[in-house]
Amino acid sequence: MKGKKDILEFYEVNKRWLEDVVSNAEYPRILRAAAGAVIEYAIENDEIPRGVEER
């Protein structure tokens, strides 16, 4: 299992891709769910200000 630091580093490096996966229905549901979980984890750990989009 990955630690908090690993997950947040993965988010920081891949945030644009993660957002694209979540918003694209052509990706498999399980991949979209996993990408969403990484984003949600980053939000819950105050790495992303709530209500602010970075696009």
Short mmCIF file of N, CA and C in Angstrom, two decimals:
data_model
loop_
_atom_site.label_atom_id
_atom_site.label_comp_id
_atom_site.label_asym_id
_atom_site.label_seq_id
_atom_site.Cartn_x
_atom_site.Cartn_y
_atom_site.Cartn_z
N MET A 1 0.84 -1.18 0.00
CA MET A 1 0.00 0.00 0.00
C MET A 1 0.89 1.25 0.00
N LYS A 2 0.48 2.21 -0.77
CA LYS A 2 1.24 3.45 -0.88
C LYS A 2 0.94 4.38 0.29
N GLY A 3 1.91 5.17 0.64
CA GLY A 3 1.74 6.14 1.71
C GLY A 3 1.19 7.46 1.19
N LYS A 4 0.85 8.33 2.13
CA LYS A 4 0.30 9.64 1.80
C LYS A 4 1.22 10.41 0.85
N LYS A 5 2.51 10.41 1.14
CA LYS A 5 3.46 11.15 0.32
C LYS A 5 3.47 10.63 -1.12
N ASP A 6 3.46 9.31 -1.28
CA ASP A 6 3.47 8.71 -2.62
C ASP A 6 2.22 9.08 -3.42
N ILE A 7 1.07 9.03 -2.77
CA ILE A 7 -0.19 9.35 -3.45
C ILE A 7 -0.22 10.81 -3.86
N LEU A 8 0.19 11.70 -2.96
CA LEU A 8 0.18 13.13 -3.28
C LEU A 8 1.20 13.49 -4.35
N GLU A 9 2.35 12.81 -4.36
CA GLU A 9 3.32 13.04 -5.44
C GLU A 9 2.76 12.56 -6.77
N PHE A 10 2.09 11.40 -6.77
CA PHE A 10 1.47 10.89 -7.99
C PHE A 10 0.43 11.88 -8.49
N TYR A 11 -0.37 12.42 -7.59
CA TYR A 11 -1.37 13.41 -7.98
C TYR A 11 -0.70 14.64 -8.60
N GLU A 12 0.32 15.14 -7.95
CA GLU A 12 0.98 16.37 -8.43
C GLU A 12 1.55 16.19 -9.84
N VAL A 13 2.15 15.04 -10.09
CA VAL A 13 2.76 14.77 -11.39
C VAL A 13 1.69 14.52 -12.46
N ASN A 14 0.57 13.91 -12.07
CA ASN A 14 -0.41 13.43 -13.05
C ASN A 14 -1.78 14.10 -12.96
N LYS A 15 -1.87 15.26 -12.34
CA LYS A 15 -3.19 15.85 -12.09
C LYS A 15 -3.99 16.13 -13.36
N ARG A 16 -3.37 16.60 -14.41
CA ARG A 16 -4.10 16.89 -15.65
C ARG A 16 -4.67 15.59 -16.24
N TRP A 17 -3.85 14.55 -16.29
CA TRP A 17 -4.29 13.26 -16.81
C TRP A 17 -5.42 12.69 -15.95
N LEU A 18 -5.29 12.76 -14.63
CA LEU A 18 -6.33 12.25 -13.73
C LEU A 18 -7.65 12.97 -13.98
N GLU A 19 -7.63 14.27 -14.13
CA GLU A 19 -8.85 15.04 -14.40
C GLU A 19 -9.46 14.64 -15.74
N ASP A 20 -8.61 14.42 -16.74
CA ASP A 20 -9.11 14.00 -18.05
C ASP A 20 -9.76 12.62 -17.99
N VAL A 21 -9.16 11.70 -17.25
CA VAL A 21 -9.72 10.35 -17.12
C VAL A 21 -11.09 10.41 -16.46
N VAL A 22 -11.20 11.16 -15.37
CA VAL A 22 -12.47 11.25 -14.65
C VAL A 22 -13.57 11.80 -15.53
N SER A 23 -13.26 12.74 -16.39
CA SER A 23 -14.28 13.41 -17.19
C SER A 23 -14.56 12.73 -18.54
N ASN A 24 -13.85 11.66 -18.87
CA ASN A 24 -14.01 11.02 -20.18
C ASN A 24 -14.65 9.64 -20.02
N ALA A 25 -15.89 9.49 -20.47
CA ALA A 25 -16.64 8.24 -20.33
C ALA A 25 -16.06 7.10 -21.17
N GLU A 26 -15.12 7.40 -22.06
CA GLU A 26 -14.52 6.33 -22.88
C GLU A 26 -13.53 5.48 -22.09
N TYR A 27 -13.04 5.99 -20.97
CA TYR A 27 -12.17 5.19 -20.12
C TYR A 27 -13.01 4.19 -19.33
N PRO A 28 -12.45 3.04 -18.99
CA PRO A 28 -13.19 2.06 -18.17
C PRO A 28 -13.60 2.68 -16.83
N ARG A 29 -14.75 2.27 -16.36
CA ARG A 29 -15.31 2.80 -15.10
C ARG A 29 -14.33 2.65 -13.94
N ILE A 30 -13.66 1.51 -13.85
CA ILE A 30 -12.75 1.27 -12.73
C ILE A 30 -11.57 2.25 -12.76
N LEU A 31 -11.08 2.58 -13.95
CA LEU A 31 -9.99 3.55 -14.07
C LEU A 31 -10.47 4.94 -13.68
N ARG A 32 -11.67 5.30 -14.11
CA ARG A 32 -12.23 6.61 -13.74
C ARG A 32 -12.44 6.70 -12.23
N ALA A 33 -12.89 5.60 -11.62
CA ALA A 33 -13.09 5.59 -10.17
C ALA A 33 -11.76 5.73 -9.43
N ALA A 34 -10.74 5.04 -9.90
CA ALA A 34 -9.43 5.13 -9.25
C ALA A 34 -8.85 6.53 -9.37
N ALA A 35 -8.98 7.13 -10.55
CA ALA A 35 -8.49 8.50 -10.74
C ALA A 35 -9.25 9.46 -9.83
N GLY A 36 -10.55 9.27 -9.73
CA GLY A 36 -11.36 10.10 -8.84
C GLY A 36 -10.96 9.95 -7.39
N ALA A 37 -10.59 8.73 -7.00
CA ALA A 37 -10.17 8.49 -5.62
C ALA A 37 -8.87 9.22 -5.31
N VAL A 38 -7.95 9.26 -6.25
CA VAL A 38 -6.69 9.98 -6.04
C VAL A 38 -6.96 11.47 -5.87
N ILE A 39 -7.82 12.02 -6.73
CA ILE A 39 -8.17 13.44 -6.64
C ILE A 39 -8.86 13.73 -5.32
N GLU A 40 -9.80 12.88 -4.94
CA GLU A 40 -10.52 13.07 -3.67
C GLU A 40 -9.56 13.01 -2.48
N TYR A 41 -8.61 12.10 -2.52
CA TYR A 41 -7.62 11.98 -1.46
C TYR A 41 -6.81 13.27 -1.34
N ALA A 42 -6.39 13.81 -2.48
CA ALA A 42 -5.61 15.05 -2.46
C ALA A 42 -6.43 16.20 -1.89
N ILE A 43 -7.72 16.26 -2.25
CA ILE A 43 -8.59 17.31 -1.71
C ILE A 43 -8.74 17.16 -0.20
N GLU A 44 -9.00 15.94 0.25
CA GLU A 44 -9.19 15.70 1.68
C GLU A 44 -7.94 16.00 2.50
N ASN A 45 -6.80 15.91 1.88
CA ASN A 45 -5.54 16.19 2.57
C ASN A 45 -5.05 17.60 2.31
N ASP A 46 -5.99 18.47 1.90
CA ASP A 46 -5.74 19.90 1.73
C ASP A 46 -4.63 20.22 0.74
N GLU A 47 -4.44 19.36 -0.25
CA GLU A 47 -3.47 19.66 -1.29
C GLU A 47 -4.10 20.49 -2.41
N ILE A 48 -5.44 20.48 -2.48
CA ILE A 48 -6.17 21.25 -3.47
C ILE A 48 -7.18 22.10 -2.70
N PRO A 49 -7.17 23.41 -2.86
CA PRO A 49 -8.19 24.23 -2.19
C PRO A 49 -9.58 23.83 -2.66
N ARG A 50 -10.50 23.64 -1.75
CA ARG A 50 -11.86 23.24 -2.10
C ARG A 50 -12.53 24.32 -2.94
N GLY A 51 -13.23 23.88 -3.99
CA GLY A 51 -13.97 24.79 -4.84
C GLY A 51 -13.12 25.51 -5.88
N VAL A 52 -11.87 25.13 -6.02
CA VAL A 52 -10.99 25.79 -6.98
C VAL A 52 -10.55 24.77 -8.02
N GLU A 53 -10.82 25.08 -9.29
CA GLU A 53 -10.35 24.23 -10.37
C GLU A 53 -9.05 24.80 -10.89
N GLU A 54 -8.16 23.91 -11.33
CA GLU A 54 -6.84 24.35 -11.76
C GLU A 54 -6.69 24.38 -13.26
N ARG A 55 -7.75 24.33 -14.03
CA ARG A 55 -7.62 24.29 -15.49
C ARG A 55 -7.48 25.63 -16.04
#
